[in-house]
Tab-separated table of C-alpha atoms and ligand atoms in Angstrom:
chain	number	residue	atom	x	y	z
A	1035	MET	CA	-14.293	-77.305	32.771
A	1036	SER	CA	-17.735	-77.840	34.312
A	1037	ASP	CA	-19.218	-75.137	36.535
A	1038	LYS	CA	-19.046	-77.513	39.495
A	1039	LYS	CA	-15.308	-78.180	39.081
A	1040	ARG	CA	-14.643	-74.551	38.339
A	1041	LYS	CA	-16.351	-73.438	41.532
A	1042	LYS	CA	-14.404	-75.958	43.567
A	1043	SER	CA	-11.078	-74.797	42.197
A	1044	PHE	CA	-11.870	-71.248	43.325
A	1045	TYR	CA	-11.451	-72.338	46.911
A	1046	LEU	CA	-7.847	-73.462	46.505
A	1047	ASN	CA	-5.070	-71.219	47.731
A	1048	ARG	CA	-5.465	-68.561	45.096
A	1049	ALA	CA	-1.898	-67.334	45.310
A	1050	ASP	CA	-0.776	-70.675	43.842
A	1051	ILE	CA	-3.191	-70.903	40.921
A	1052	PRO	CA	-1.405	-71.740	37.652
A	1053	THR	CA	-1.548	-69.020	34.997
A	1054	LYS	CA	-3.839	-70.952	32.638
A	1055	ALA	CA	-6.358	-71.698	35.392
A	1056	LEU	CA	-6.250	-68.094	36.560
A	1057	ARG	CA	-6.989	-66.889	33.049
A	1058	GLU	CA	-10.021	-69.216	32.925
A	1059	GLN	CA	-11.195	-67.955	36.296
A	1060	LEU	CA	-10.853	-64.294	35.313
A	1061	LEU	CA	-12.849	-64.964	32.161
A	1062	TYR	CA	-15.443	-66.874	34.178
A	1063	ILE	CA	-15.824	-63.915	36.558
A	1064	TYR	CA	-16.233	-61.679	33.532
A	1065	GLN	CA	-18.927	-63.959	32.122
A	1066	LEU	CA	-20.864	-64.036	35.400
A	1067	MET	CA	-20.968	-60.253	35.496
A	1068	PHE	CA	-21.740	-59.954	31.780
A	1069	ASP	CA	-24.613	-62.437	32.034
A	1070	HIS	CA	-26.021	-60.360	34.878
A	1071	PHE	CA	-25.507	-56.810	33.607
A	1072	GLY	CA	-25.100	-57.211	29.830
A	1073	ASP	CA	-23.125	-54.765	27.691
A	1074	ARG	CA	-22.343	-51.620	29.714
A	1075	HIS	CA	-21.659	-49.452	26.610
A	1076	TRP	CA	-18.829	-47.707	28.425
A	1077	TRP	CA	-17.473	-44.970	28.133
A	1078	PRO	CA	-20.596	-42.844	27.513
A	1079	ALA	CA	-19.259	-39.866	25.552
A	1080	GLU	CA	-19.698	-38.283	22.138
A	1081	THR	CA	-16.019	-37.548	21.448
A	1082	ARG	CA	-12.568	-38.631	22.629
A	1083	GLU	CA	-12.056	-35.190	24.148
A	1084	GLU	CA	-15.220	-35.706	26.177
A	1085	VAL	CA	-13.851	-39.065	27.411
A	1086	ILE	CA	-10.662	-37.380	28.641
A	1087	ILE	CA	-12.512	-34.468	30.242
A	1088	GLY	CA	-14.854	-36.965	31.941
A	1089	ALA	CA	-11.899	-39.080	33.139
A	1090	ILE	CA	-10.424	-36.029	34.872
A	1091	LEU	CA	-13.727	-34.812	36.321
A	1092	VAL	CA	-14.802	-38.201	37.695
A	1093	GLN	CA	-11.839	-38.422	40.073
A	1094	ASN	CA	-13.169	-38.980	43.622
A	1095	VAL	CA	-16.762	-38.234	42.679
A	1096	SER	CA	-19.793	-40.068	41.333
A	1097	TRP	CA	-20.532	-40.392	37.647
A	1098	ALA	CA	-23.850	-38.557	38.177
A	1099	SER	CA	-21.980	-35.475	39.440
A	1100	THR	CA	-19.596	-35.730	36.504
A	1101	VAL	CA	-22.461	-35.809	34.008
A	1102	LYS	CA	-23.857	-32.584	35.490
A	1103	ALA	CA	-20.508	-30.882	34.936
A	1104	ILE	CA	-20.131	-32.236	31.403
A	1105	ASN	CA	-23.595	-30.956	30.506
A	1106	LYS	CA	-22.721	-27.491	31.821
A	1107	LEU	CA	-19.454	-27.493	29.870
A	1108	ARG	CA	-21.426	-28.538	26.792
A	1109	GLU	CA	-23.884	-25.653	27.293
A	1110	GLN	CA	-20.923	-23.242	27.407
A	1111	HIS	CA	-19.286	-24.863	24.335
A	1112	LEU	CA	-16.329	-25.894	26.489
A	1113	LEU	CA	-16.071	-29.590	25.666
A	1114	THR	CA	-12.888	-29.236	23.614
A	1115	PHE	CA	-9.379	-28.628	24.865
A	1116	LYS	CA	-9.039	-25.670	22.518
A	1117	ALA	CA	-12.086	-24.035	24.105
A	1118	LEU	CA	-10.875	-24.924	27.608
A	1119	SER	CA	-7.451	-23.416	26.951
A	1120	GLN	CA	-9.062	-20.131	25.872
A	1121	SER	CA	-11.614	-19.972	28.677
A	1122	PRO	CA	-11.012	-18.100	31.951
A	1123	LEU	CA	-10.432	-20.517	34.822
A	1124	GLU	CA	-13.407	-19.100	36.766
A	1125	ILE	CA	-15.870	-20.016	33.996
A	1126	ILE	CA	-14.606	-23.611	33.960
A	1127	GLU	CA	-14.826	-23.749	37.760
A	1128	THR	CA	-18.435	-22.579	37.668
A	1129	CYS	CA	-19.355	-25.294	35.147
A	1130	ILE	CA	-17.721	-28.134	37.087
A	1131	ILE	CA	-18.687	-27.129	40.621
A	1132	SER	CA	-20.666	-30.380	41.030
A	1133	THR	CA	-17.469	-32.470	40.861
A	1134	ARG	CA	-15.875	-31.580	44.226
A	1135	TYR	CA	-12.254	-30.277	44.211
A	1136	TYR	CA	-13.499	-28.296	41.221
A	1137	ARG	CA	-10.809	-25.612	41.482
A	1138	MET	CA	-8.099	-28.248	41.260
A	1139	LYS	CA	-9.924	-30.049	38.462
A	1140	ALA	CA	-10.248	-26.835	36.427
A	1141	LYS	CA	-6.464	-26.500	36.646
A	1142	LYS	CA	-6.087	-30.153	35.598
A	1143	LEU	CA	-8.202	-29.561	32.501
A	1144	LYS	CA	-6.081	-26.531	31.677
A	1145	ALA	CA	-2.901	-28.563	32.213
A	1146	PHE	CA	-4.050	-31.227	29.760
A	1147	ALA	CA	-4.997	-28.529	27.210
A	1148	GLN	CA	-1.564	-26.953	27.619
A	1149	TYR	CA	0.210	-30.321	27.118
A	1150	LEU	CA	-1.814	-30.949	23.966
A	1151	GLU	CA	-1.094	-27.504	22.557
A	1152	GLU	CA	2.609	-27.469	23.388
A	1153	GLU	CA	3.460	-31.049	22.379
A	1154	PHE	CA	1.027	-31.692	19.495
A	1155	SER	CA	-0.209	-28.239	18.382
A	1156	GLY	CA	-3.605	-29.265	19.741
A	1157	ASN	CA	-3.817	-32.415	17.585
A	1158	LEU	CA	-5.417	-35.048	19.857
A	1159	ASP	CA	-5.295	-37.768	17.188
A	1160	ALA	CA	-1.513	-37.400	16.906
A	1161	CYS	CA	-1.205	-37.467	20.686
A	1162	LEU	CA	-3.284	-40.623	21.111
A	1163	ALA	CA	-1.575	-42.403	18.191
A	1164	GLN	CA	1.723	-42.666	20.066
A	1165	PRO	CA	2.961	-46.057	21.335
A	1166	MET	CA	1.009	-47.010	24.452
A	1167	ASN	CA	3.854	-46.855	26.961
A	1168	THR	CA	5.189	-43.572	25.568
A	1169	LEU	CA	1.744	-42.031	25.848
A	1170	ARG	CA	1.218	-43.451	29.348
A	1171	GLY	CA	4.515	-41.905	30.502
A	1172	GLN	CA	3.501	-38.519	29.094
A	1173	LEU	CA	0.028	-38.659	30.644
A	1174	LEU	CA	1.450	-39.491	34.067
A	1175	ALA	CA	3.716	-36.447	33.823
A	1176	ILE	CA	0.755	-34.051	33.377
A	1177	TYR	CA	-0.520	-32.263	36.480
A	1178	GLY	CA	-3.512	-34.117	37.940
A	1179	ILE	CA	-3.248	-37.311	35.870
A	1180	GLY	CA	-2.680	-40.358	38.068
A	1181	PRO	CA	-2.492	-43.998	36.957
A	1182	GLU	CA	-6.274	-44.622	36.946
A	1183	THR	CA	-7.008	-41.504	34.881
A	1184	ALA	CA	-4.111	-42.281	32.519
A	1185	ASP	CA	-5.446	-45.800	31.968
A	1186	ASP	CA	-9.000	-44.507	31.462
A	1187	ILE	CA	-7.623	-42.247	28.726
A	1188	LEU	CA	-5.530	-45.029	27.189
A	1189	LEU	CA	-8.352	-47.569	27.181
A	1190	TYR	CA	-11.418	-45.466	26.438
A	1191	ALA	CA	-10.021	-42.550	24.384
A	1192	ALA	CA	-6.944	-44.081	22.703
A	1193	GLU	CA	-8.434	-47.604	22.563
A	1194	ARG	CA	-5.222	-49.240	23.819
A	1195	PRO	CA	-5.088	-52.405	25.946
A	1196	SER	CA	-4.331	-50.825	29.315
A	1197	PHE	CA	-6.365	-52.365	32.144
A	1198	VAL	CA	-8.012	-49.832	34.478
A	1199	VAL	CA	-7.929	-50.511	38.208
A	1200	ASP	CA	-10.102	-48.647	40.689
A	1201	ALA	CA	-11.292	-49.009	44.275
A	1202	TYR	CA	-14.112	-51.362	43.212
A	1203	THR	CA	-11.623	-53.621	41.401
A	1204	LYS	CA	-9.458	-53.903	44.501
A	1205	ARG	CA	-12.390	-54.463	46.854
A	1206	ILE	CA	-14.091	-57.093	44.715
A	1207	PHE	CA	-10.947	-59.106	43.981
A	1208	HIS	CA	-9.915	-58.874	47.603
A	1209	ARG	CA	-13.300	-60.190	48.723
A	1210	LEU	CA	-13.218	-62.907	46.076
A	1211	GLY	CA	-9.978	-64.014	47.725
A	1212	TYR	CA	-7.338	-63.213	45.118
A	1213	ILE	CA	-5.436	-60.216	46.457
A	1214	GLU	CA	-4.740	-58.050	49.446
A	1215	GLU	CA	-6.814	-54.866	49.220
A	1216	SER	CA	-3.643	-52.846	49.791
A	1217	ILE	CA	-2.028	-54.162	46.597
A	1218	PRO	CA	-0.305	-51.301	44.694
A	1219	TYR	CA	-2.128	-50.026	41.618
A	1220	GLU	CA	0.568	-51.007	39.122
A	1221	GLU	CA	0.945	-54.511	40.516
A	1222	LEU	CA	-2.769	-55.234	40.142
A	1223	ARG	CA	-2.891	-53.707	36.651
A	1224	GLN	CA	0.002	-55.926	35.563
A	1225	TRP	CA	-1.666	-58.984	37.145
A	1226	PHE	CA	-4.782	-58.506	35.031
A	1227	MET	CA	-2.778	-57.769	31.892
A	1228	LEU	CA	-0.590	-60.833	32.415
A	1229	HIS	CA	-3.527	-63.203	32.841
A	1230	LEU	CA	-6.165	-61.810	30.507
A	1231	PRO	CA	-5.966	-61.884	26.700
A	1232	GLU	CA	-4.696	-58.531	25.409
A	1233	ASN	CA	-7.964	-57.208	24.063
A	1234	VAL	CA	-9.306	-53.649	24.179
A	1235	ALA	CA	-12.985	-54.671	24.014
A	1236	LEU	CA	-12.501	-57.170	26.852
A	1237	TYR	CA	-10.655	-54.653	29.086
A	1238	ASN	CA	-13.289	-52.036	28.299
A	1239	GLN	CA	-16.178	-54.256	29.293
A	1240	TYR	CA	-14.372	-55.879	32.247
A	1241	HIS	CA	-13.734	-52.566	33.961
A	1242	ALA	CA	-17.283	-51.370	33.289
A	1243	LEU	CA	-18.719	-54.617	34.722
A	1244	LEU	CA	-16.570	-54.371	37.852
A	1245	ASP	CA	-17.799	-50.812	38.302
A	1246	ALA	CA	-21.403	-51.959	37.993
A	1247	THR	CA	-20.846	-54.800	40.486
A	1248	GLY	CA	-19.131	-52.485	42.943
A	1249	HIS	CA	-21.701	-49.728	42.545
A	1250	HIS	CA	-24.805	-51.931	42.835
A	1251	TYR	CA	-23.646	-54.638	45.258
A	1252	CYS	CA	-20.125	-54.535	46.648
A	1253	SER	CA	-20.272	-51.454	48.844
A	1254	THR	CA	-17.714	-50.909	51.591
A	1255	ARG	CA	-20.255	-51.596	54.314
A	1256	ASN	CA	-23.153	-54.003	54.057
A	1257	PRO	CA	-22.547	-55.370	50.549
A	1258	ASP	CA	-25.652	-56.872	48.966
A	1259	CYS	CA	-24.094	-60.307	48.436
A	1260	ARG	CA	-27.380	-62.160	47.960
A	1261	ALA	CA	-28.105	-60.237	44.766
A	1262	CYS	CA	-24.505	-60.215	43.503
A	1263	PRO	CA	-23.622	-62.310	40.422
A	1264	LEU	CA	-20.318	-63.298	42.059
A	1265	LEU	CA	-21.794	-64.723	45.272
A	1266	ASN	CA	-21.140	-68.379	44.415
A	1267	ILE	CA	-17.413	-67.830	43.956
A	1268	CYS	CA	-16.819	-65.217	46.661
A	1269	HIS	CA	-14.952	-65.942	49.921
A	1270	TYR	CA	-16.436	-62.913	51.648
A	1271	GLY	CA	-19.952	-63.627	50.392
A	1272	ALA	CA	-19.718	-67.272	51.505
A	1273	ALA	CA	-18.497	-66.252	54.956
A	1274	THR	CA	-21.162	-63.620	55.547
A	1275	GLY	CA	-24.134	-64.985	53.574
B	1267	LIG	S1	-20.638	-61.596	46.835
B	1267	LIG	FE1	-20.637	-59.799	48.188
B	1267	LIG	S2	-18.496	-59.440	48.790
B	1267	LIG	FE2	-18.515	-60.866	47.026
B	1267	LIG	S3	-18.226	-59.516	45.264
B	1267	LIG	FE3	-20.432	-59.784	45.523
B	1267	LIG	S4	-21.130	-58.076	46.832
B	1267	LIG	FE4	-18.865	-58.214	46.957
């Protein structure tokens, strides 16, 4: 399909787009962002434990604040669940103070460490090797692990094809004209997984590119549409630009 035809089809009623066309459009959106930002090399971590710790700490806070906390945990040799389980709560709290709700997050880290110890004798590889839906169910049952954190862990630590949805994903696809911004998390996750090829590398990069687009351009107020790689296919951008 030529770019011209593709662009035109974006302005149809998007609720009625056939599955094949929607798949092409989602891949086109991906390509626009990839051409603009390149490989995001996400998730930036040295170990799978660090990915999980980062996924818990980044809840409701910027990545920059999370990095500060991870560096402090690293300095204290607390970047493993074994070390976290043996550390007093107050020491963990002090390390992660930059991440807001740090008292709650220290308890969440402890809860994950406890789950790992009790269910898998601390063996993270055995934990992450479980079937995807079994693991997802277990993660969601741990204190402090919601759907976005569970899918971060599945995709970036366990390398399973579980699409991650966040506030940027909802805002961007709402402004592009595909969804209501109030769409439930699970519904939007399933929508992506139904229409995109099941591919860990693609899901990994797609989420990272949406984060970059949201962070750099698609802010809640005053989005920078003129610089955004999605401007030419965006309902909101066309209406406000
Ligand atoms: S063009 Fe504007 S509204 Fe559309 S995705 Fe980009 S920044 Fe958001």
